[in-house]
């Protein structure tokens, strides 16, 4: 879904996909003060440079997947997160627990959450080829473009 968002973003904005969740070590505050691991430093740098952050994640056992929460833990109390515009997009209509938890976590971390649109394109249970077809539908491409455009407006007014 994030790849499709990147492909359908309005021409004047660039959506960069972060693919390093699996390389991040588990955050441990006891290690703070030591050298920040390279992938964590890369994440912090990318978030710092970005005008805004788009998060799309599944729900596991009514919670936010550990890998996603671990990435957010690396950003707690960092300037990178504070006041940073953020938008959530969803690929499942039923992941309501994770959605609410993620919003709560990100608000607590002082992200500026864009609440106007909750872009939701249902990909639940679809095979990769079916997902591609759904994401290529005109209405969905337009919804993605409009969601990013709305988020850009939020970033500019922020
Ligand atoms: C271990 C596991 C637990 C899941 N728990 C939930 C859940 O509690 N609620 C839900 O709506 N979907 C649940 N799902 C479905 C996922 O949210 C998601 O829709 C599906 O895994 C596809 O996304 P993925 O390929 O990125 O994991 C679960 C999936 C897995 C693998």
XYZ file of N, CA and C and ligand atoms in Angstrom:
505
model
N 0.834 -1.205 0.000
C 0.000 0.000 0.000
C 0.872 1.261 0.000
N 1.966 1.264 0.780
C 2.825 2.455 0.781
C 3.519 2.612 -0.571
N 3.854 1.485 -1.203
C 4.481 1.570 -2.532
C 3.494 2.185 -3.520
N 2.216 1.789 -3.419
C 1.190 2.337 -4.319
C 0.978 3.821 -4.027
N 1.016 4.189 -2.747
C 0.883 5.602 -2.381
C 2.017 6.414 -3.005
N 3.228 5.858 -2.913
C 4.390 6.545 -3.468
C 4.221 6.727 -4.972
N 3.723 5.668 -5.638
C 3.558 5.715 -7.097
C 2.460 6.691 -7.511
N 1.472 6.895 -6.627
C 0.326 7.735 -6.993
C 0.359 9.112 -6.339
N 1.459 9.455 -5.720
C 1.544 10.763 -5.069
C 1.474 11.873 -6.120
N 0.942 13.038 -5.744
C 0.934 14.158 -6.688
C 2.353 14.446 -7.173
N 2.457 15.028 -8.378
C 3.761 15.172 -9.040
C 4.760 15.986 -8.220
N 4.250 16.926 -7.422
C 5.182 17.813 -6.711
C 5.569 17.297 -5.334
N 5.222 16.055 -5.014
C 5.750 15.527 -3.746
C 6.356 14.134 -3.936
N 7.309 13.862 -3.076
C 8.044 12.604 -3.177
C 7.747 11.780 -1.930
N 7.230 10.571 -2.143
C 6.984 9.661 -1.021
C 8.081 8.608 -1.037
N 8.886 8.600 0.008
C 10.011 7.660 0.123
C 9.573 6.520 1.049
N 9.763 5.287 0.616
C 9.346 4.141 1.432
C 10.505 3.704 2.329
N 10.255 3.638 3.646
C 11.276 3.159 4.579
C 11.151 1.633 4.691
N 12.245 0.943 4.417
C 12.178 -0.527 4.371
C 13.070 -1.176 5.435
N 13.421 -0.438 6.465
C 14.417 -0.948 7.419
C 13.879 -1.495 8.726
N 12.541 -1.649 8.853
C 11.983 -2.094 10.144
C 12.667 -3.356 10.661
N 12.902 -4.309 9.759
C 13.467 -5.609 10.149
C 14.937 -5.546 10.543
N 15.605 -4.476 10.233
C 17.035 -4.353 10.581
C 17.261 -3.577 11.866
N 16.188 -3.005 12.421
C 16.354 -2.221 13.653
C 16.559 -3.146 14.845
N 17.601 -2.926 15.651
C 17.714 -3.708 16.880
C 16.575 -3.345 17.839
N 16.329 -4.204 18.814
C 15.267 -3.899 19.780
C 15.720 -2.724 20.644
N 14.869 -1.724 20.726
C 15.209 -0.529 21.512
C 15.305 -0.891 22.988
N 16.369 -0.430 23.622
C 16.544 -0.646 25.063
C 17.109 0.634 25.667
N 16.319 1.300 26.511
C 16.783 2.594 27.043
C 18.067 2.464 27.865
N 18.374 1.250 28.349
C 19.623 1.062 29.105
C 20.855 1.292 28.221
N 20.660 1.132 26.892
C 21.789 1.319 25.972
C 21.920 2.758 25.489
N 20.983 3.615 25.890
C 21.069 5.015 25.473
C 22.359 5.605 26.032
N 22.980 6.467 25.287
C 24.270 7.009 25.720
C 25.398 6.305 24.994
N 25.122 5.062 24.541
C 26.105 4.386 23.691
C 25.839 4.797 22.249
N 26.711 4.347 21.348
C 26.547 4.735 19.945
C 25.200 4.226 19.403
N 24.460 5.100 18.755
C 23.179 4.697 18.168
C 23.461 3.715 17.034
N 22.809 2.535 17.032
C 23.047 1.570 15.947
C 22.757 2.205 14.583
N 23.499 1.789 13.541
C 23.385 2.455 12.227
C 21.960 2.538 11.695
N 21.188 1.436 11.790
C 19.844 1.480 11.196
C 18.944 2.435 11.978
N 19.136 2.494 13.311
C 18.332 3.429 14.113
C 18.711 4.862 13.761
N 20.005 5.098 13.566
C 20.455 6.441 13.183
C 19.870 6.817 11.824
N 19.817 5.811 10.912
C 19.256 6.064 9.571
C 17.768 6.427 9.673
N 17.035 5.665 10.515
C 15.604 5.945 10.702
C 15.411 7.369 11.235
N 16.174 7.715 12.269
C 16.034 9.036 12.895
C 16.339 10.132 11.872
N 17.361 9.906 11.067
C 17.754 10.880 10.034
C 16.650 11.043 8.983
N 16.085 9.908 8.547
C 15.033 9.956 7.517
C 13.802 10.697 8.049
N 13.428 10.395 9.299
C 12.241 11.054 9.875
C 12.528 12.554 10.076
N 13.739 12.866 10.492
C 14.110 14.271 10.692
C 13.995 15.054 9.394
N 14.478 14.457 8.298
C 14.481 15.156 7.006
C 13.093 15.237 6.378
N 12.205 14.272 6.710
C 10.900 14.212 6.038
C 10.009 15.361 6.504
N 9.183 15.851 5.576
C 8.199 16.877 5.956
C 7.054 16.245 6.729
N 6.814 14.955 6.500
C 5.736 14.257 7.191
C 5.949 12.758 7.086
N 5.223 12.013 7.915
C 5.389 10.557 7.963
C 4.036 9.894 7.713
N 4.028 8.899 6.805
C 2.810 8.125 6.542
C 3.036 6.722 7.086
N 2.131 6.256 7.944
C 2.289 4.930 8.532
C 1.161 4.023 8.066
N 1.524 2.842 7.576
C 0.542 1.823 7.220
C 0.996 0.536 7.864
N 0.194 -0.018 8.760
C 0.639 -1.274 9.388
C -0.546 -2.169 9.705
N -0.315 -3.470 9.717
C -1.409 -4.398 10.013
C -1.683 -4.475 11.519
N -2.699 -5.231 11.871
C -3.013 -5.475 13.290
C -2.706 -6.937 13.588
N -1.939 -7.177 14.639
C -1.667 -8.549 15.073
C -2.238 -8.730 16.479
N -3.133 -9.707 16.635
C -3.737 -10.009 17.943
C -4.212 -8.736 18.646
N -4.944 -7.947 17.897
C -5.523 -6.690 18.410
C -4.474 -5.679 18.846
N -3.265 -5.800 18.343
C -2.222 -4.847 18.746
C -1.431 -4.334 17.564
N -0.547 -3.371 17.863
C 0.394 -2.857 16.858
C 1.527 -3.879 16.740
N 1.877 -4.329 15.538
C 2.964 -5.312 15.393
C 4.246 -4.826 16.067
N 4.959 -5.768 16.691
C 6.157 -5.425 17.459
C 7.175 -4.625 16.672
N 7.387 -4.991 15.413
C 8.386 -4.295 14.610
C 8.055 -2.822 14.441
N 6.777 -2.559 14.261
C 6.336 -1.159 14.097
C 6.514 -0.397 15.408
N 6.105 -1.016 16.502
C 6.229 -0.339 17.807
C 7.691 -0.118 18.157
N 8.531 -1.086 17.801
C 9.970 -0.950 18.079
C 10.545 0.255 17.328
N 10.122 0.427 16.079
C 10.613 1.584 15.309
C 10.178 2.878 15.986
N 8.919 2.903 16.451
C 8.443 4.115 17.130
C 9.209 4.324 18.436
N 9.517 3.224 19.144
C 10.263 3.358 20.404
C 11.612 4.048 20.178
N 12.231 3.784 19.014
C 13.506 4.440 18.706
C 13.356 5.951 18.571
N 12.100 6.397 18.339
C 11.868 7.828 18.083
C 11.291 8.563 19.297
N 11.006 7.818 20.383
C 10.432 8.454 21.582
C 11.412 9.492 22.109
N 10.870 10.648 22.458
C 11.669 11.741 23.062
C 12.741 12.286 22.134
N 12.618 12.039 20.843
C 13.599 12.620 19.918
C 12.949 13.782 19.181
N 13.775 14.743 18.819
C 13.265 15.895 18.083
C 12.606 15.450 16.778
N 13.086 14.331 16.230
C 12.560 13.843 14.947
C 11.044 13.690 14.990
N 10.498 13.240 16.130
C 9.070 12.943 16.222
C 8.247 14.153 16.657
N 8.820 15.017 17.445
C 8.045 16.088 18.080
C 7.531 17.086 17.039
N 6.197 17.171 16.956
C 5.566 18.102 16.019
C 5.595 17.644 14.579
N 6.104 16.437 14.322
C 6.213 15.945 12.932
C 4.833 15.523 12.427
N 4.356 16.102 11.327
C 3.068 15.689 10.786
C 3.068 14.191 10.432
N 1.968 13.516 10.751
C 1.881 12.077 10.480
C 0.465 11.726 10.021
N 0.393 10.766 9.116
C -0.900 10.296 8.602
C -0.920 8.768 8.643
N -2.048 8.206 9.054
C -2.207 6.747 9.067
C -3.039 6.327 7.861
N -2.624 5.267 7.188
C -3.433 4.712 6.099
C -3.618 3.216 6.369
N -4.746 2.672 5.898
C -5.106 1.322 6.335
C -5.475 0.403 5.174
N -5.074 -0.859 5.319
C -5.397 -1.850 4.291
C -6.378 -2.888 4.809
N -6.893 -2.666 6.026
C -7.870 -3.609 6.584
C -8.978 -2.825 7.267
N -10.243 -3.161 6.955
C -11.348 -2.424 7.569
C -11.587 -2.817 9.028
N -10.951 -3.899 9.491
C -11.308 -4.382 10.834
C -10.187 -4.179 11.850
N -9.094 -3.542 11.436
C -7.954 -3.413 12.350
C -8.129 -2.208 13.273
N -9.252 -2.187 13.987
C -9.613 -0.983 14.745
C -8.816 -0.832 16.033
N -8.394 -1.941 16.625
C -7.605 -1.855 17.865
C -6.231 -1.250 17.570
N -5.567 -1.798 16.552
C -4.216 -1.319 16.216
C -4.265 0.135 15.766
N -5.323 0.468 15.025
C -5.474 1.835 14.519
C -5.549 2.816 15.697
N -6.428 2.484 16.674
C -6.595 3.365 17.839
C -5.314 3.404 18.665
N -4.669 2.241 18.833
C -3.448 2.180 19.645
C -2.328 2.985 18.990
N -2.207 2.836 17.679
C -1.152 3.548 16.953
C -1.354 5.063 17.063
N -2.613 5.487 16.914
C -2.902 6.924 17.025
C -2.557 7.415 18.431
N -2.908 6.638 19.449
C -2.622 7.018 20.837
C -1.103 7.105 21.073
N -0.378 6.088 20.594
C 1.087 6.069 20.759
C 1.699 7.291 20.074
N 1.263 7.555 18.841
C 1.899 8.635 18.067
C 1.535 10.016 18.616
N 0.293 10.155 19.119
C -0.074 11.427 19.771
C 0.748 11.612 21.038
N 0.933 10.540 21.800
C 1.718 10.619 23.037
C 3.156 11.022 22.742
N 3.662 10.566 21.586
C 5.034 10.915 21.194
C 5.121 12.318 20.603
N 3.989 13.025 20.550
C 3.923 14.400 20.036
C 4.042 14.518 18.527
N 3.766 13.415 17.803
C 3.553 13.577 16.363
C 2.311 14.448 16.199
N 2.259 15.243 15.124
C 1.050 16.014 14.814
C 0.212 15.152 13.868
N -0.765 14.457 14.423
C -1.515 13.475 13.647
C -2.577 14.157 12.784
N -2.530 13.857 11.496
C -3.530 14.387 10.545
C -4.739 13.463 10.614
N -5.814 13.961 11.176
C -6.955 13.091 11.471
C -8.060 13.194 10.419
N -7.909 14.125 9.461
C -9.016 14.388 8.536
C -9.384 13.150 7.719
N -8.402 12.592 7.029
C -8.708 11.407 6.231
C -8.147 10.180 6.934
N -8.908 9.119 6.913
C -8.320 7.834 7.255
C -8.420 7.063 5.945
N -7.373 7.147 5.141
C -7.409 6.440 3.853
C -7.465 4.945 4.131
N -8.488 4.309 3.581
C -8.639 2.868 3.807
C -8.954 2.207 2.467
N -8.042 1.364 2.027
C -8.282 0.579 0.815
C -8.175 -0.865 1.248
N -9.276 -1.595 1.157
C -9.317 -2.934 1.734
C -8.550 -3.940 0.873
N -7.470 -4.450 1.436
C -6.642 -5.454 0.746
C -6.626 -6.763 1.525
N -7.409 -6.805 2.603
C -7.419 -7.960 3.492
C -7.757 -9.244 2.734
N -6.908 -10.247 2.889
C -7.172 -11.554 2.303
C -6.945 -11.623 0.798
N -6.418 -10.553 0.214
C -6.197 -10.559 -1.239
C -4.809 -11.097 -1.579
N -4.737 -11.768 -2.702
C -3.433 -12.252 -3.187
C -2.701 -11.072 -3.836
N -1.354 -11.175 -3.946
C -0.594 -10.038 -4.492
C -1.136 -9.492 -5.811
N -1.512 -10.396 -6.735
C -2.010 -9.920 -8.041
C -3.332 -9.168 -7.870
N -4.184 -9.672 -6.950
C -5.466 -8.994 -6.696
C -5.222 -7.622 -6.070
N -4.242 -7.574 -5.140
C -3.911 -6.287 -4.509
C -3.491 -5.277 -5.559
N -2.624 -5.729 -6.470
C -2.142 -4.811 -7.523
C -3.300 -4.281 -8.340
N -4.243 -5.181 -8.652
C -5.395 -4.771 -9.468
C -6.244 -3.751 -8.708
N -6.458 -4.002 -7.403
C -7.275 -3.072 -6.595
C -6.590 -1.708 -6.519
N -5.271 -1.747 -6.290
C -4.537 -0.478 -6.133
C -4.425 0.282 -7.458
N -4.622 -0.434 -8.568
C -4.541 0.208 -9.887
C -5.887 0.780 -10.327
N -6.977 0.480 -9.581
C -8.299 1.013 -9.949
C -8.280 2.536 -9.871
N -8.935 3.160 -10.859
C -8.926 4.619 -10.945
C -9.373 5.293 -9.654
N -10.466 4.790 -9.077
C -11.009 5.434 -7.875
C -10.020 5.343 -6.715
N -9.350 4.202 -6.613
C -8.388 4.044 -5.524
C -7.141 4.891 -5.747
N -6.705 4.974 -7.011
C -5.544 5.834 -7.310
C -5.875 7.285 -6.973
N -7.101 7.668 -7.293
C -7.516 9.043 -6.986
C -7.584 9.244 -5.464
N -8.122 8.241 -4.754
C -8.215 8.352 -3.279
C -6.822 8.496 -2.671
N -5.845 7.754 -3.216
C -4.476 7.843 -2.686
C -3.887 9.218 -2.968
N -4.105 9.695 -4.211
C -3.574 11.015 -4.577
C -4.194 12.093 -3.691
N -5.512 11.979 -3.468
C -6.195 12.993 -2.657
C -5.751 12.931 -1.199
N -5.516 11.720 -0.698
C -5.067 11.588 0.690
C -3.702 12.247 0.875
N -2.787 11.991 -0.076
C -1.455 12.604 0.020
C -1.572 14.115 -0.136
N -2.438 14.544 -1.079
C -2.633 15.991 -1.281
C -3.176 16.652 -0.009
N -4.144 15.994 0.629
C -4.702 16.514 1.875
C -3.636 16.598 2.955
N -2.797 15.589 3.010
C -1.718 15.559 4.008
C -0.712 16.672 3.730
N -0.423 16.905 2.446
C 0.500 17.995 2.080
C -0.075 19.332 2.552
N -1.397 19.507 2.378
C -2.047 20.740 2.841
C -1.902 20.887 4.348
N -2.082 19.785 5.064
C -1.939 19.783 6.531
C -0.502 20.156 6.917
N 0.474 19.582 6.205
C 1.898 19.872 6.494
C 2.165 21.365 6.269
N 1.643 21.884 5.143
C 1.906 23.307 4.815
C 1.273 24.237 5.851
N 0.093 23.860 6.358
C -0.610 24.758 7.291
C -0.107 24.574 8.721
N 0.750 23.602 8.878
C 1.144 23.236 10.248
C 2.207 24.179 10.806
C -0.077 -13.187 13.885
C -1.205 -12.424 13.227
C -2.207 -11.873 14.028
C -3.247 -11.137 13.447
N -4.176 -10.552 14.251
C -5.144 -9.774 13.703
C -6.066 -9.076 14.542
O -6.031 -9.133 15.752
N -7.011 -8.302 13.928
C -7.068 -8.152 12.557
O -7.935 -7.419 12.090
N -6.201 -8.809 11.754
C -5.242 -9.605 12.286
N -4.330 -10.239 11.462
C -4.347 -9.935 10.018
C -3.369 -8.776 9.764
O -3.773 -7.609 10.417
C -3.182 -8.415 8.293
O -4.393 -8.028 7.750
C -2.602 -9.537 7.492
O -1.619 -10.193 8.238
C -1.975 -9.001 6.190
O -0.930 -8.094 6.462
P 0.628 -8.532 6.510
O 0.861 -9.372 5.313
O 1.364 -7.231 6.485
O 0.828 -9.261 7.816
C -3.298 -10.989 12.026
C -2.286 -11.557 11.243
C -1.268 -12.269 11.816
C -0.195 -12.851 10.924
